[in-house]
Coordinates of C-alpha atoms in Angstrom, one line a residue:
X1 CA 7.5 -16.8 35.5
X2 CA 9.2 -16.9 32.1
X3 CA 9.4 -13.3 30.3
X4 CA 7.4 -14.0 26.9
X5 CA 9.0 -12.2 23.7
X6 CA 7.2 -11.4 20.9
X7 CA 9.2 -10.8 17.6
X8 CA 7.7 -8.5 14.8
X9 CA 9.3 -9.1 11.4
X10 CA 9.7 -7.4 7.7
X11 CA 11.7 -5.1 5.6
X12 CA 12.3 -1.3 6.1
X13 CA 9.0 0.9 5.7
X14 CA 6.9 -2.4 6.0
X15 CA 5.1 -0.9 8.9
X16 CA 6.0 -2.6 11.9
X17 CA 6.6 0.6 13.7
X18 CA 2.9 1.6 13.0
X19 CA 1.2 -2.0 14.0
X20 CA 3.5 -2.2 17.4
X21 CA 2.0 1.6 17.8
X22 CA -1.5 -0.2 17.5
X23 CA -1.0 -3.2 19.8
X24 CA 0.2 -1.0 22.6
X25 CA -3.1 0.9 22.1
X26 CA -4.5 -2.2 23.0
X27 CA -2.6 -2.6 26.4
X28 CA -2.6 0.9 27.3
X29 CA -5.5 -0.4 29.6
X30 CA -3.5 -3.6 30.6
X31 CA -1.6 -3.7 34.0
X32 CA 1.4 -6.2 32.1
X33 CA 4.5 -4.5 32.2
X34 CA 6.2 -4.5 28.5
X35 CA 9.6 -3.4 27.1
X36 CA 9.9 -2.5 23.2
X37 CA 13.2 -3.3 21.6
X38 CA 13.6 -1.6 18.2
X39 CA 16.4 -2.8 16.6
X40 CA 15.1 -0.8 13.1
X41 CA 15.0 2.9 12.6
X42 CA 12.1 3.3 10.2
X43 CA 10.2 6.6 8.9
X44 CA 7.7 6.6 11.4
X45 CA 8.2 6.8 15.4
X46 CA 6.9 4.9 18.5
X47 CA 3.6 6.8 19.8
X48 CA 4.3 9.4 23.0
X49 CA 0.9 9.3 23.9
X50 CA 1.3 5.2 24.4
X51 CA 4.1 5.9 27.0
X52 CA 3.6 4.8 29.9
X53 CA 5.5 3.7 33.1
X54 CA 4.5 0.2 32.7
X55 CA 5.4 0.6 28.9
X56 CA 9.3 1.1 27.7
X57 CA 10.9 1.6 24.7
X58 CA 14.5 1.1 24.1
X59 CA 16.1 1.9 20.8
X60 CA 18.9 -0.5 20.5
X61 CA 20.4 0.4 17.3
X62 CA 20.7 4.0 19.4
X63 CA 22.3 2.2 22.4
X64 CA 24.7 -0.1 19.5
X65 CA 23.9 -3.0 21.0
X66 CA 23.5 -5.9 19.0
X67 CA 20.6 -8.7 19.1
X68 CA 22.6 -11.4 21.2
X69 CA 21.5 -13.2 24.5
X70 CA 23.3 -11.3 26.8
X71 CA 21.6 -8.0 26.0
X72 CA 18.0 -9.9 25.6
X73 CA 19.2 -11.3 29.5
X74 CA 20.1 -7.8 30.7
X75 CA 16.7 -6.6 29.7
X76 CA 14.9 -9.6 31.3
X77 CA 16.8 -8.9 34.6
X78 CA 16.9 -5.1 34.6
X79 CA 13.0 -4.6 34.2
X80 CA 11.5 -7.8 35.2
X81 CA 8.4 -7.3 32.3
X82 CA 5.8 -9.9 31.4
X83 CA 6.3 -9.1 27.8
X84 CA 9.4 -8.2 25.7
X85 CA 8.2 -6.6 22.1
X86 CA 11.0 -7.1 19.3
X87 CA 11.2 -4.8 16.2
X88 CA 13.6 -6.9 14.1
X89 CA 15.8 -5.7 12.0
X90 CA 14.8 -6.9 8.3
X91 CA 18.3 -7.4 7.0
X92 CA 18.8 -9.8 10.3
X93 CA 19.0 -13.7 9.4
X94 CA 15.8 -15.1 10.6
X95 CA 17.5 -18.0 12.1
X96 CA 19.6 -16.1 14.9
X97 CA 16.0 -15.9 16.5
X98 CA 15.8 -19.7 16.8
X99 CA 19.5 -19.9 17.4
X100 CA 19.4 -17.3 20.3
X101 CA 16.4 -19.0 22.2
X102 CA 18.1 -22.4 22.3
X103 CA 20.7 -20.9 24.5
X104 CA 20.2 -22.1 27.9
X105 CA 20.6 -18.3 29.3
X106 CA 17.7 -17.4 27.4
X107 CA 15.4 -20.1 27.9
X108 CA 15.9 -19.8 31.8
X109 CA 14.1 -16.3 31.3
X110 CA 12.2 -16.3 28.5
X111 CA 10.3 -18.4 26.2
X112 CA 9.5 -17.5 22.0
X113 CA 5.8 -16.6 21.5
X114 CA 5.2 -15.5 17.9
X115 CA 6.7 -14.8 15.2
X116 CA 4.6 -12.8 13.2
X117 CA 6.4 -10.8 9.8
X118 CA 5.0 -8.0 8.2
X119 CA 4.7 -7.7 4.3
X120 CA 4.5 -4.7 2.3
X121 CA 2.1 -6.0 -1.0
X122 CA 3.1 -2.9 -2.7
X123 CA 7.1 -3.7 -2.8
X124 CA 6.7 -7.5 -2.5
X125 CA 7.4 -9.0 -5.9
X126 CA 10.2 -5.8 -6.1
X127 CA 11.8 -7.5 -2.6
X128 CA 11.1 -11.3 -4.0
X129 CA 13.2 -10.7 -7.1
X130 CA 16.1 -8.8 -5.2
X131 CA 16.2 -10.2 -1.8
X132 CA 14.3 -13.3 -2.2
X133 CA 15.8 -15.3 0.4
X134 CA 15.4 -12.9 3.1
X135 CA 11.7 -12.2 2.5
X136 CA 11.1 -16.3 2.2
X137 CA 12.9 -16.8 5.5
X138 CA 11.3 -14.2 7.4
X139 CA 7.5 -15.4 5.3
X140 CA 8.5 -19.0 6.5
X141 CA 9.6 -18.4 10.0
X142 CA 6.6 -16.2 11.1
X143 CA 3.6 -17.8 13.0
X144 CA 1.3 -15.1 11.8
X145 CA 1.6 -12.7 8.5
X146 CA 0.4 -9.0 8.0
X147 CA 0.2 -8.1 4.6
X148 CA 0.3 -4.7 4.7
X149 CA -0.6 -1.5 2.6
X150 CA -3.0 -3.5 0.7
X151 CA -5.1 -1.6 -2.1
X152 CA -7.9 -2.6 -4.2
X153 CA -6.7 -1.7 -7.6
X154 CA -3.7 -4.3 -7.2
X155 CA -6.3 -7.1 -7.8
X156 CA -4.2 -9.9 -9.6
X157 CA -0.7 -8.5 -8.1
X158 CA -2.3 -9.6 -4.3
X159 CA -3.6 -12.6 -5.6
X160 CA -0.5 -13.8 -6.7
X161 CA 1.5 -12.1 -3.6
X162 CA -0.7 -13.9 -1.0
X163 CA -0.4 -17.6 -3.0
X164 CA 3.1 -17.3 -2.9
X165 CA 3.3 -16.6 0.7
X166 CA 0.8 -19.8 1.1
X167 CA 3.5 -21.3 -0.5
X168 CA 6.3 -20.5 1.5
X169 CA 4.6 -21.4 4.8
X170 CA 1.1 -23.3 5.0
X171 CA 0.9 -22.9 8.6
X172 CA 0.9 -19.0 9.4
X173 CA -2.3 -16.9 9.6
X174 CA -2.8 -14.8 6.7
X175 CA -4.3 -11.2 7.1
X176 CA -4.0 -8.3 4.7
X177 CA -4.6 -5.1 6.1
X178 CA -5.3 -1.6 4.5
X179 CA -2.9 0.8 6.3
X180 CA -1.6 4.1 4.4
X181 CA 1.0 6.1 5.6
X182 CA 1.3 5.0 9.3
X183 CA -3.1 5.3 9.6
X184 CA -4.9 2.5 10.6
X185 CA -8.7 2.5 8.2
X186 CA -11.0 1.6 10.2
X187 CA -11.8 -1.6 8.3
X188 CA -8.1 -2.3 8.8
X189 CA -8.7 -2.2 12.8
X190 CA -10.4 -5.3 12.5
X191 CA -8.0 -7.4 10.7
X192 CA -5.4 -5.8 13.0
X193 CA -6.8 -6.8 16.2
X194 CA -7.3 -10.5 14.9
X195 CA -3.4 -10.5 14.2
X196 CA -2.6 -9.5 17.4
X197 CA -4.9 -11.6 19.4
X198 CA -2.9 -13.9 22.1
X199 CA -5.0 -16.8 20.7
X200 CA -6.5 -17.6 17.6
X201 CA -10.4 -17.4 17.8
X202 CA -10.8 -20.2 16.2
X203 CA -10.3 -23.8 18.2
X204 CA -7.4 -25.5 16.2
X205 CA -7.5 -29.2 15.8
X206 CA -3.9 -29.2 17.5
X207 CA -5.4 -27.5 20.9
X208 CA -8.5 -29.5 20.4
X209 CA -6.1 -33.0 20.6
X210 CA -4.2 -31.1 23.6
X211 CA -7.3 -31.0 25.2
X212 CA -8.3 -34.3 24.8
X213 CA -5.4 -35.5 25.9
X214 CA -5.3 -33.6 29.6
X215 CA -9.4 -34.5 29.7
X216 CA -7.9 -37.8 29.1
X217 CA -5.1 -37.5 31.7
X218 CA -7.0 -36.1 34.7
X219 CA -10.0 -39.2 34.2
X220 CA -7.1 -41.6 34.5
X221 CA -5.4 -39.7 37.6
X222 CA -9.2 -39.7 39.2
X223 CA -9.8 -43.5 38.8
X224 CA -5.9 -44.2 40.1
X225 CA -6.5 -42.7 42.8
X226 CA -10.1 -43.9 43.4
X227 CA -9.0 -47.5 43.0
X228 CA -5.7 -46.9 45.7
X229 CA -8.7 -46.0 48.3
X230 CA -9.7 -49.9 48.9
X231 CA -13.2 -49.1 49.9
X232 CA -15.5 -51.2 50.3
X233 CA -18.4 -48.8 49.8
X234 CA -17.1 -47.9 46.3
X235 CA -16.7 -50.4 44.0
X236 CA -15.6 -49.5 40.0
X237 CA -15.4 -51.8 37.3
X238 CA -11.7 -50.8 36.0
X239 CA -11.8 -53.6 33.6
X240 CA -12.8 -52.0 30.4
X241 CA -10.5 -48.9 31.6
X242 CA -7.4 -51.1 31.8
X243 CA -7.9 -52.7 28.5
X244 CA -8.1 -49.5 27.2
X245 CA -5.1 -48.2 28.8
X246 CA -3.0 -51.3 28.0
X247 CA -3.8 -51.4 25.0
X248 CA -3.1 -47.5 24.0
X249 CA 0.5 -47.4 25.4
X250 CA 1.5 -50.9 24.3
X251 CA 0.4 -49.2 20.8
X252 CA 2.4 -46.1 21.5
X253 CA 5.5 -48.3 23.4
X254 CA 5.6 -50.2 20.0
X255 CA 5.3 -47.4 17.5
X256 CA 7.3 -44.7 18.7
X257 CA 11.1 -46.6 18.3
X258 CA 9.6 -47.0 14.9
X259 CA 8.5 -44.2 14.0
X260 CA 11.9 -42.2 15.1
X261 CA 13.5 -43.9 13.4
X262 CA 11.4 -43.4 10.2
X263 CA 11.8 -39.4 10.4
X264 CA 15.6 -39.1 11.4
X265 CA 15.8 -41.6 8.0
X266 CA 13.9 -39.1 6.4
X267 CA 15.7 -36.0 8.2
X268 CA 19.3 -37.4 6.6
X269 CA 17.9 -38.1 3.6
X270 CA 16.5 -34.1 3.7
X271 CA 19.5 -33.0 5.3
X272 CA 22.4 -35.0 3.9
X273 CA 21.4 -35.8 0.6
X274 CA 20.9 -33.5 -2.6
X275 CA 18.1 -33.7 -4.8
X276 CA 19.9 -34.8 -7.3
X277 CA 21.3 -37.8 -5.4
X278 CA 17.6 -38.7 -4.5
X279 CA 16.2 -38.3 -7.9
X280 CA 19.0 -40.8 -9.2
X281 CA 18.5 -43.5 -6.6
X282 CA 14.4 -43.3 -7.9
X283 CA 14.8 -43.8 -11.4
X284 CA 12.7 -41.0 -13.1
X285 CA 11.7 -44.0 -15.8
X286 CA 8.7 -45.9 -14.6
X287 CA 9.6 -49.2 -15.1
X288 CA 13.5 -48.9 -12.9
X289 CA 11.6 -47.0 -10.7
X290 CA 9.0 -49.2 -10.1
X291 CA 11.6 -52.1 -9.6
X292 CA 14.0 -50.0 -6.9
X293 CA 10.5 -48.9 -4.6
X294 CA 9.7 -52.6 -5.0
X295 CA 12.9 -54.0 -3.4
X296 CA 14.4 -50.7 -2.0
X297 CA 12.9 -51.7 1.8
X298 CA 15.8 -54.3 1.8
X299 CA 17.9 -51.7 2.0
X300 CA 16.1 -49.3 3.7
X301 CA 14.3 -51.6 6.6
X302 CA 11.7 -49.3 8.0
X303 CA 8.1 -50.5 9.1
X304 CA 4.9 -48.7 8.0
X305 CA 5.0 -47.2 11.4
X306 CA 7.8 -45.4 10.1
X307 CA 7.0 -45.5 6.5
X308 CA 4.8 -42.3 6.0
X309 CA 7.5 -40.0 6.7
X310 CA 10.0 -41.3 4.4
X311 CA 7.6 -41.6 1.6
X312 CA 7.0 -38.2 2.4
X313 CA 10.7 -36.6 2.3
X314 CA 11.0 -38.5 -1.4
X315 CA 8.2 -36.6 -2.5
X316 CA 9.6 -33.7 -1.4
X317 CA 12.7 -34.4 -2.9
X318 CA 11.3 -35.1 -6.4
X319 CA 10.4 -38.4 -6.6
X320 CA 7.4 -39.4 -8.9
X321 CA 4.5 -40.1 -6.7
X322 CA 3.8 -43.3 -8.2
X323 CA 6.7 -44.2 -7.5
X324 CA 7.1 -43.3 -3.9
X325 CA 3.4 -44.5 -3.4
X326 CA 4.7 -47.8 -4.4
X327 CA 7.7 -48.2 -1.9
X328 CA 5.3 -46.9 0.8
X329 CA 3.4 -49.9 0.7
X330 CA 6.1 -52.8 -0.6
X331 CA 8.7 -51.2 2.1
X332 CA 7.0 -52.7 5.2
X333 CA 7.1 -55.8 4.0
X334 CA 9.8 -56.7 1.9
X335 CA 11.8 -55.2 5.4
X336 CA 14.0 -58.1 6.2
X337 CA 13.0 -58.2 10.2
X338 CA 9.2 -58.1 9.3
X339 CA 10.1 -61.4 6.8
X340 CA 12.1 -62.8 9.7
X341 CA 9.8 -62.2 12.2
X342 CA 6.7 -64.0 10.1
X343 CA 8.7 -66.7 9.6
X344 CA 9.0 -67.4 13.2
X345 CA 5.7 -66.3 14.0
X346 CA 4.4 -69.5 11.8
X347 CA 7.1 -72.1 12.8
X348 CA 6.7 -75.3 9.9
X349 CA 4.9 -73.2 7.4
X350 CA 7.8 -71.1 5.2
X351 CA 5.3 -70.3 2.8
X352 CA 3.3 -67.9 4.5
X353 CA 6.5 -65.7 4.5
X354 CA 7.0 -66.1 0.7
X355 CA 3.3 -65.1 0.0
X356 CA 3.4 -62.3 2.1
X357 CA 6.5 -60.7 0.4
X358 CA 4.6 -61.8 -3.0
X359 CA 0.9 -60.3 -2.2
X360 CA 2.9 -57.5 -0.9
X361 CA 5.0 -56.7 -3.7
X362 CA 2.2 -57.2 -6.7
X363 CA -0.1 -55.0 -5.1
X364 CA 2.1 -52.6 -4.3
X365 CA 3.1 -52.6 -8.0
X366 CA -0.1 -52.4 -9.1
X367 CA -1.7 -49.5 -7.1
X368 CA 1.9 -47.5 -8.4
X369 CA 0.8 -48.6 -12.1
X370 CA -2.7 -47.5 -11.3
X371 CA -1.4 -43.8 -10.0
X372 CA 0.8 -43.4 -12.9
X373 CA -1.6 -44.2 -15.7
X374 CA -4.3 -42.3 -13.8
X375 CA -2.3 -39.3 -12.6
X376 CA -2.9 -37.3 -8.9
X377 CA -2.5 -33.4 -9.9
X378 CA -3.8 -31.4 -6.6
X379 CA -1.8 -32.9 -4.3
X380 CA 0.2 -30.4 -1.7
X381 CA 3.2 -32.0 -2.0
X382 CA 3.9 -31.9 -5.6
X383 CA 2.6 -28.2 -5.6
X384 CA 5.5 -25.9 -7.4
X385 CA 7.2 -24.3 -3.9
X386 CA 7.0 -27.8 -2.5
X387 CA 8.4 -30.7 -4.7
X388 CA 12.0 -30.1 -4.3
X389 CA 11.9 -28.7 -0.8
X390 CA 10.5 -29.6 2.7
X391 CA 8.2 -26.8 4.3
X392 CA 9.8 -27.1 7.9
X393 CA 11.2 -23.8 9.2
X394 CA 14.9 -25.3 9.5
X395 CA 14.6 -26.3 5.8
X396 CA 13.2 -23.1 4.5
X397 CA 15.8 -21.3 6.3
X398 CA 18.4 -19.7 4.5
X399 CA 21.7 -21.1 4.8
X400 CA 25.5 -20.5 4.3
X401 CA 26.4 -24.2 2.7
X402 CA 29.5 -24.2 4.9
X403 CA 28.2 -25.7 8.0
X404 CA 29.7 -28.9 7.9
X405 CA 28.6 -31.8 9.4
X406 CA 28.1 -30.7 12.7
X407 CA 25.9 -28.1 11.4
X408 CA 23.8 -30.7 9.0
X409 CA 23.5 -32.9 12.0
X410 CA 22.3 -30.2 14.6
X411 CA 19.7 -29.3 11.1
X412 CA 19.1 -33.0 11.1
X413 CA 18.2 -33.0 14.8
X414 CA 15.6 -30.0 14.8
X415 CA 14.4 -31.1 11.1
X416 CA 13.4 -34.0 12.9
X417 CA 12.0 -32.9 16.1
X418 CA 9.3 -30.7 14.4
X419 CA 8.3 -33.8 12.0
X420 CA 8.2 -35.5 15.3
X421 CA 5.7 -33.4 16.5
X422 CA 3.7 -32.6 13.2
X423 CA 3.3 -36.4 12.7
X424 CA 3.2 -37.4 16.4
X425 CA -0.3 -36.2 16.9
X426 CA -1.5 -38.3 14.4
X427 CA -0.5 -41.4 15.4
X428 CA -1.6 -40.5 19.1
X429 CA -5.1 -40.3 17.8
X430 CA -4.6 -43.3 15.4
X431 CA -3.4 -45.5 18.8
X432 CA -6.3 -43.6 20.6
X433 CA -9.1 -45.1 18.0
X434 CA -7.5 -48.5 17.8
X435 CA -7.6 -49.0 21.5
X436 CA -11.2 -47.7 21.9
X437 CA -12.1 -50.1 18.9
X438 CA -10.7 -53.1 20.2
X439 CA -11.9 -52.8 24.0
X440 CA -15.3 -52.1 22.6
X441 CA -16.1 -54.1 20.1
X442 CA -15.8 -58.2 21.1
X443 CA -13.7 -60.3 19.7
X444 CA -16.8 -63.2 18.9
X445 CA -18.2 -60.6 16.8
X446 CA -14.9 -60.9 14.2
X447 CA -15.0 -64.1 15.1
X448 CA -18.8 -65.8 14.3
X449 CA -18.8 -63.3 10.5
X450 CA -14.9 -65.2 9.8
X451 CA -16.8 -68.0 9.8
X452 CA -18.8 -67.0 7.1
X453 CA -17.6 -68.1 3.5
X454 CA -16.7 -65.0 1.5
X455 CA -16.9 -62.4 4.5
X456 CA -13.7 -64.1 5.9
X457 CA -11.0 -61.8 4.4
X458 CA -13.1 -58.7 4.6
X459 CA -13.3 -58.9 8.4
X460 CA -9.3 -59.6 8.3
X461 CA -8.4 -56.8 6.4
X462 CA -10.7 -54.7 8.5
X463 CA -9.1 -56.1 12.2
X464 CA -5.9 -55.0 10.3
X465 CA -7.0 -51.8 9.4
X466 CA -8.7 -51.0 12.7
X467 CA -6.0 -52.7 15.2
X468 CA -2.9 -51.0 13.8
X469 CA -0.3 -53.8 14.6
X470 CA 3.5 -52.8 13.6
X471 CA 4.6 -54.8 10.6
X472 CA 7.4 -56.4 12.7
X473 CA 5.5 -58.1 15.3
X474 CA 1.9 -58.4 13.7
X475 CA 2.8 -62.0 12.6
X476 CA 2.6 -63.4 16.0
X477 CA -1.5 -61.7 16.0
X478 CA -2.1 -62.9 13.0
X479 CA -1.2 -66.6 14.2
X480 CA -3.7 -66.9 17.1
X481 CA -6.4 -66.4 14.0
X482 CA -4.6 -69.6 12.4
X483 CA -7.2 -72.0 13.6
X484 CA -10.6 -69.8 13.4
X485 CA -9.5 -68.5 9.8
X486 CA -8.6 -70.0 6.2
X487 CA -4.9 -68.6 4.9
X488 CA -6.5 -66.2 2.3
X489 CA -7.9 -64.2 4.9
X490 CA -4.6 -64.6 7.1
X491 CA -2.7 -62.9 4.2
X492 CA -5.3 -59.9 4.3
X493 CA -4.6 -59.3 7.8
X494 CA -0.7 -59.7 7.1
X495 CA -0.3 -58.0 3.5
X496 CA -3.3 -54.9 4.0
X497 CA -2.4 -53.9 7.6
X498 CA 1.4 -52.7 6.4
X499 CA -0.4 -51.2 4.2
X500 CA -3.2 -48.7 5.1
X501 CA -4.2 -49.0 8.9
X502 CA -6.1 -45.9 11.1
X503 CA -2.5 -44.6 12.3
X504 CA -1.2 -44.4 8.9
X505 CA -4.4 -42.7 7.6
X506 CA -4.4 -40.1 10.0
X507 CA -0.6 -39.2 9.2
X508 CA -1.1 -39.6 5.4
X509 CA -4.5 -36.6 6.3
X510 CA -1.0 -34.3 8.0
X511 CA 1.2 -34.6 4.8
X512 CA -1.3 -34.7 1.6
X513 CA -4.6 -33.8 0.4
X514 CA -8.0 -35.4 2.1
X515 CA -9.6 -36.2 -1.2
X516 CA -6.0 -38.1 -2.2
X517 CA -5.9 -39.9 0.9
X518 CA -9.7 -41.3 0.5
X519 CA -8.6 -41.7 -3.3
X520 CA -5.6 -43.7 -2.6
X521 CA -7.2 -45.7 0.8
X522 CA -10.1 -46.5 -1.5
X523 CA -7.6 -47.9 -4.1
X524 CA -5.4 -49.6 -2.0
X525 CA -8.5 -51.7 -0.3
X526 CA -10.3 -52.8 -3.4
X527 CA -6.4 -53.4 -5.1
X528 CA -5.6 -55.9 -2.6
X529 CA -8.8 -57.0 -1.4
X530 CA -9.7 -58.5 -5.5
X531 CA -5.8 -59.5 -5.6
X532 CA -6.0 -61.6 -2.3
X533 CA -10.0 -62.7 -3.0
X534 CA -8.5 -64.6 -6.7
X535 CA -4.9 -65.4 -6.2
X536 CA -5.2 -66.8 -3.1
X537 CA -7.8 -69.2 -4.4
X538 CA -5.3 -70.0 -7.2
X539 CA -2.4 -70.3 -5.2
X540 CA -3.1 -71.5 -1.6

């Protein structure tokens, strides 16, 4: 079994000393065998009456021995513990943590658990303005965050301290503690065993979907193996089941490819390319803008499987909202294999290709107009800490700016392997919805309201919305509606699925605001839905 190591964060005199003196109080009672590595020598010492024989302290800084895998594999071999506890040394590059556990030498012994940084409130803003990059790094690598030495008469100076470190990293566990001069309050017990808890108390939606997922697993292992037992006493209905399960991986089969290749375009445009460079490719004037988001998918072919994640790296990188908003939805269409791919799907009829880029790009255009003249000011991504820069650990890292291209790509690699998983989970549930949608509900019911003058493109745009087709291949759908529905509502299944379906949504919920998303999904449905309703009756 892998050695877990636990790394405790922050600046000299933080109090790290003092709260791994109070989580060993906590195991004093356990039988797990643990080894403290303190590679800082602070003011205060490690507790005597908290050492025991299954509890070790090594001073490494004593020993001069550096913080490198081969010392972190000579403890893991010498004492065989179940937990390694690291005092890090604040003045340390918070990368070298990540950087040592991708070593194979480590990983065969030990696995990361958390990261959790400690934060004096009284010297924080002193510490922002003088070693800014240090504190942010350690703030933004760290899975949990003490903020220490907290007193009531700071009042406006905590405020401001704890929305800054909000800032630098959404995802931690904030806690502020009041601890004076190595003394734990009793109020400030509390709030330190929370911190140190194995596992949040709380049920996060990510366990929740992990969950799920094995629930999900172990029903389909059951019936597998039920159905291999060719009994004639037991007889199951797998119908239902397999429909289900076809449908979810054919979902996931087709959307994956796409969606990689969505976030390693948007991990080279974070890694490779400047600000600067992005800001000048998006015109900052509306109207140039608008025109390069409308036509910039024929440069850029991505489909709106993959289209989330790029829209949301140019927001991080600056661009006006509107404006990205706007090559979100025209991208997946104007993409020169989704207009190839229509064109095929609807062999004798050119036209429905041309209206489909032309639907597409006019509401597209007008939902961007509608965004700019009624402007979105709460939304995360265009908060102060986060326009210019993407909140990913490897991003938020400090860096030398001499790595050269093997180091951006290696960036590029692990910038795109969290997104992968951040956004992954979304469009796991999305595919999970759609198939459950589709087995359950039957296909005469879409069927007998199309019939139904006026109610034909609503229940189009809604199969759209609820099946979740890729852009590149949900042509060839669309076509075996061809004879049950007029071409008005064809074009609402092939212009409004690109643009908002249930996978999309649920990624769009990871990366910005909910009341945005409903503001914008609300938008973007009525927008095309009155678009389609009157200029299909003038055109087609």
């Amino acid at each position: 079994m892998k050695t877990r190591v636990d790394i405790i964060t922050g600046f000299l005199d933080s109090g790290k000393t003092t709260y791994i003196n109070f989580l060993l109080q906590n195991k004093m009672k356990s039988h797990e065998k643990i080894v403290v590595l303190q590679f800082e020598a602070g003011e205060i010492d490690m507790d005597c009456a908290i050492q025991q024989e299954n509890i070790i302290f090594i001073n490494a800084l004593a020993e001069d021995r550096d913080f490198d895998a081969q010392y972190l594999e000579s403890i893991a071999d010498k004492f065989s513990p179940d937990k390694i506890i690291i005092e890090y040394n604040g003045m340390y590059e918070s990368q070298r943590i990540f950087t040592l556990f991708e070593q194979s030498v480590v990983r065969k012994k030990c696995v990361l658990g958390n990261i959790l940084c400690v934060v004096d409130a009284s010297t924080f803003e002193v510490y922002m303005n003088n070693l800014g990059e240090m504190l942010k790094n350690q703030i933004a690598c760290a899975d949990r965050i003490v903020l220490n030495k907290v007193a009531d008469s700071q009042g406006k100076i905590l405020q401001n301290a704890e929305k800054r470190i909000k800032e630098l990293n959404q995802k931690a566990e904030l806690f502020t503690v009041e601890l004076f001069e190595g003394e734990c309050s009793e109020a400030a017990k509390n709030d330190y065993a929370d911190a140190i808890s194995e596992t949040a108390s709380r049920l996060k939606p990510s366990n929740a979907f992990v969950g799920v997922f094995l629930l999900f697993a172990l029903v389909y292992l059951f019936f597998s193996v039920a159905r291999g037992l060719n009994a004639n006493a037991i007889q199951f209905d797998f119908s239902g089941f397999q429909d289900f399960y076809m449908i979810f991986i054919s979902i996931l089969m087709q959307t994956f490819p796409f969606m990689l290749v969505g976030l390693f375009v948007s991990s080279i445009i974070q890694v490779f390319f400047s600000n600067e460079a992005i800001v000048k490719l998006f015109p900052k004037k509306f109207g140039l803008g608008f025109l390069t988001a409308m036509f910039g998918g024929l440069f850029l072919p991505v489909c709106e499987c993959a289209i989330v994640p790029v829209m949301t790296g140019l927001v991080k990188k600056g661009v006006a909202l509107p404006i990205a908003i706007t090559f979100m939805l025209a991208a997946p269409i104007i993409n020169p294999i989704v207009i190839v791919s229509t064109y095929y799907a609807f062999p004798g009829h050119p036209e429905i290709a041309i209206f489909r880029v032309y639907f597409g790009l006019v509401i597209a255009l007008v939902v961007g107009i509608l965004l700019m003249i009624f402007p979105e000011t709460k939304v995360a991504l265009l908060e102060e800490a986060n326009t210019l820069t993407c909140d990913c650990v490897y991003c938020t890292m400090e860096t030398s700016g001499k790595e050269g291209v093997r180091g951006k790509l290696r960036q590029m690699f692990l910038h795109a392997g969290e997104e992968f998983f951040n956004a992954g989970k979304f469009l796991v549930i999305g595919a999970f919805l759609t198939s459950l949608i589709q087995v359950i509900v039957p296909m005469d019911v879409f069927l007998e309201l199309g019939t139904k003058d006026g109610l034909s493109l609503v229940v189009m745009m809604a199969m759209a919305f609820l099946f979740s087709v890729c852009s590149t291949s949900d042509a060839f759908i669309a076509r075996s509606f061809w004879n049950s529905f007029s071409t008005g509502s064809i074009m609402g299944f092939l212009v409004f699925g690109p643009m908002m379906d249930i996978k999309n949504l649920f990624m769009l919920f990871g990366s910005f605001r909910k009341t945005f998303v409903i503001k914008l999904t609300l938008m973007i449905t009525f927008v095309a839905f009155f678009l389609l309703y009157f200029l299909t009756f003038i055109l087609i």
